[in-house]
Amino acid sequence: MTTLHRVVDNATDAIADIRPEADRSIGALLIDAGKLKAEDAERVLRLQREQNLRFGDAAKQLGLITDADIEQALLRQFDYPYLTAGQSTVHASVVAAYQPFSPQVEALRALRSQLMLRWFDTSAEQKTLAVTSPGRQEGRSWITANLGVVFSQLGERTLVIDADLRHPRQHLLFGVDNRAGLSAFLSGRGGPDIIQRVPALRDLSVLPAGTVPPNPQELLARPVFAQLLGQLANEFDVILIDTPAGSLFADGQTIAVRASGALVVAQRNASRLSLLRSYTDMLRQASATVVGVVMNER
């Protein structure tokens, strides 16, 4: 079996065998989450029967749990996982994982809806999207990570690839191991463990950048990168690719062409309009499809 096929097989394993929770009780979910002790469940059940309360309301009346605990259990029961502070190695800046009802995340869900309408499709050719921008610190990595979370919350099998082989960030945002990653695979040294599922977030996996190589542009231009994307498109519904600054390096253009689509990110009150236009024109001239431009206010 080739390395490419072993990597794809590993991706399949990463998204398989996840136990559904929709048919589990609120009490069981609270106990599993460590919010309620098993010995306290009997007290809750007695009060529930005596006062004809819902389980969560009875547990809250006894002072055993909070509204936030009930909300989290309900979200898990309705297949909408999110995290609480200290629960995961996922960085707090990945707000979609921790604050699903904040205005920022509502905006991200609106962006998700537009991308579902404008780009993502069941065909393998429209499952990959490069997240690009002309300059540094315009929010590419933040947008990529948070979009990955909201797509996974929709039930889409989602993969975030860190193809910024110059200043990688996704391993820090998701708290995954970065010893092996995309750079190792493209140089022929990667094994099937380079794709890692984010345990606390169902349907979300990450392919980190790995060791920063001396020749990132040459690695990304190799045919094996396009082949990898094609193989992974058969296993995932949504593939989001983080990229380096487009005006500084040609990597972003190379990645956008391999992905066949690009979402351009601009930072409000920071990005230069002339540079944004010229970079977008350059992507189009390279035969990349520019799906849209998103204004980041973070």
Short mmCIF file of C-alpha atoms in Angstrom, two decimals, residues 92-195:
data_model
loop_
_atom_site.label_atom_id
_atom_site.label_comp_id
_atom_site.label_asym_id
_atom_site.label_seq_id
_atom_site.Cartn_x
_atom_site.Cartn_y
_atom_site.Cartn_z
CA ALA A 92 -9.56 29.90 23.37
CA SER A 93 -9.32 32.02 20.20
CA VAL A 94 -11.21 29.28 18.35
CA VAL A 95 -14.41 30.96 19.49
CA ALA A 96 -16.71 28.72 17.45
CA ALA A 97 -15.71 25.85 19.73
CA TYR A 98 -16.33 27.74 22.98
CA GLN A 99 -18.88 30.49 22.31
CA PRO A 100 -21.35 29.10 19.74
CA PHE A 101 -23.94 31.83 20.35
CA SER A 102 -21.64 34.87 20.20
CA PRO A 103 -22.04 37.50 17.43
CA GLN A 104 -18.69 36.43 15.95
CA VAL A 105 -19.86 32.86 15.54
CA GLU A 106 -23.20 33.95 14.10
CA ALA A 107 -21.20 35.80 11.44
CA LEU A 108 -19.12 32.68 10.82
CA ARG A 109 -22.30 30.63 10.38
CA ALA A 110 -23.55 33.20 7.87
CA LEU A 111 -20.26 32.84 5.99
CA ARG A 112 -20.63 29.05 6.13
CA SER A 113 -24.09 29.33 4.56
CA GLN A 114 -22.74 31.48 1.73
CA LEU A 115 -19.92 29.02 1.07
CA MET A 116 -22.36 26.10 1.01
CA LEU A 117 -24.41 27.95 -1.60
CA ARG A 118 -21.52 29.32 -3.65
CA TRP A 119 -18.83 26.67 -3.50
CA PHE A 120 -18.96 23.39 -1.61
CA ASP A 121 -20.56 20.56 -3.54
CA THR A 122 -20.72 16.79 -3.45
CA SER A 123 -18.29 16.63 -6.38
CA ALA A 124 -14.64 16.12 -5.44
CA GLU A 125 -13.68 19.20 -7.49
CA GLN A 126 -15.56 21.51 -5.13
CA LYS A 127 -14.69 20.22 -1.70
CA THR A 128 -11.41 22.10 -1.19
CA LEU A 129 -10.98 25.79 -0.47
CA ALA A 130 -7.80 27.75 0.17
CA VAL A 131 -8.11 30.59 2.68
CA THR A 132 -5.78 33.32 1.45
CA SER A 133 -4.92 36.99 1.92
CA PRO A 134 -2.27 39.39 0.61
CA GLY A 135 -0.59 40.29 3.91
CA ARG A 136 0.27 38.86 7.28
CA GLN A 137 -1.95 39.12 10.38
CA GLU A 138 -5.14 39.52 8.37
CA GLY A 139 -6.87 36.57 10.03
CA ARG A 140 -6.38 33.67 7.60
CA SER A 141 -5.57 31.10 10.27
CA TRP A 142 -8.32 32.31 12.60
CA ILE A 143 -10.93 32.21 9.83
CA THR A 144 -9.74 28.76 8.70
CA ALA A 145 -9.87 27.25 12.18
CA ASN A 146 -13.24 28.71 13.13
CA LEU A 147 -14.81 27.84 9.78
CA GLY A 148 -13.55 24.30 10.29
CA VAL A 149 -15.41 24.13 13.60
CA VAL A 150 -18.72 25.52 12.29
CA PHE A 151 -18.67 23.18 9.29
CA SER A 152 -18.04 20.22 11.59
CA GLN A 153 -20.92 21.36 13.83
CA LEU A 154 -23.13 21.14 10.76
CA GLY A 155 -22.24 17.45 10.56
CA GLU A 156 -19.89 17.88 7.59
CA ARG A 157 -16.79 15.68 7.70
CA THR A 158 -14.29 18.52 7.85
CA LEU A 159 -10.51 18.62 7.42
CA VAL A 160 -8.32 21.64 8.14
CA ILE A 161 -4.97 21.51 6.34
CA ASP A 162 -2.16 23.80 7.45
CA ALA A 163 -0.32 24.51 4.21
CA ASP A 164 1.41 27.57 5.65
CA LEU A 165 4.83 25.92 5.68
CA ARG A 166 6.46 29.18 6.75
CA HIS A 167 4.54 30.29 9.87
CA PRO A 168 2.16 27.41 10.72
CA ARG A 169 -0.58 28.06 13.26
CA GLN A 170 -3.23 25.34 13.10
CA HIS A 171 -1.41 22.94 15.45
CA LEU A 172 -1.35 25.70 18.07
CA LEU A 173 -5.01 26.58 17.57
CA PHE A 174 -6.20 22.98 17.83
CA GLY A 175 -3.58 21.67 20.27
CA VAL A 176 -2.41 18.81 18.05
CA ASP A 177 1.03 17.25 17.61
CA ASN A 178 3.10 18.99 14.92
CA ARG A 179 6.07 16.65 14.77
CA ALA A 180 4.77 15.07 11.56
CA GLY A 181 2.63 16.85 9.02
CA LEU A 182 2.17 18.04 5.46
CA SER A 183 5.83 18.93 4.89
CA ALA A 184 6.95 15.41 5.79
CA PHE A 185 4.35 13.85 3.53
CA LEU A 186 5.24 16.06 0.54
CA SER A 187 8.91 15.17 0.97
CA GLY A 188 8.11 11.46 1.03
CA ARG A 189 8.61 10.95 4.75
CA GLY A 190 5.04 11.15 6.06
CA GLY A 191 3.13 8.23 7.51
CA PRO A 192 -0.57 7.55 8.06
CA ASP A 193 -0.59 9.37 11.41
CA ILE A 194 -0.24 12.87 9.97
CA ILE A 195 -4.02 13.46 9.97
#
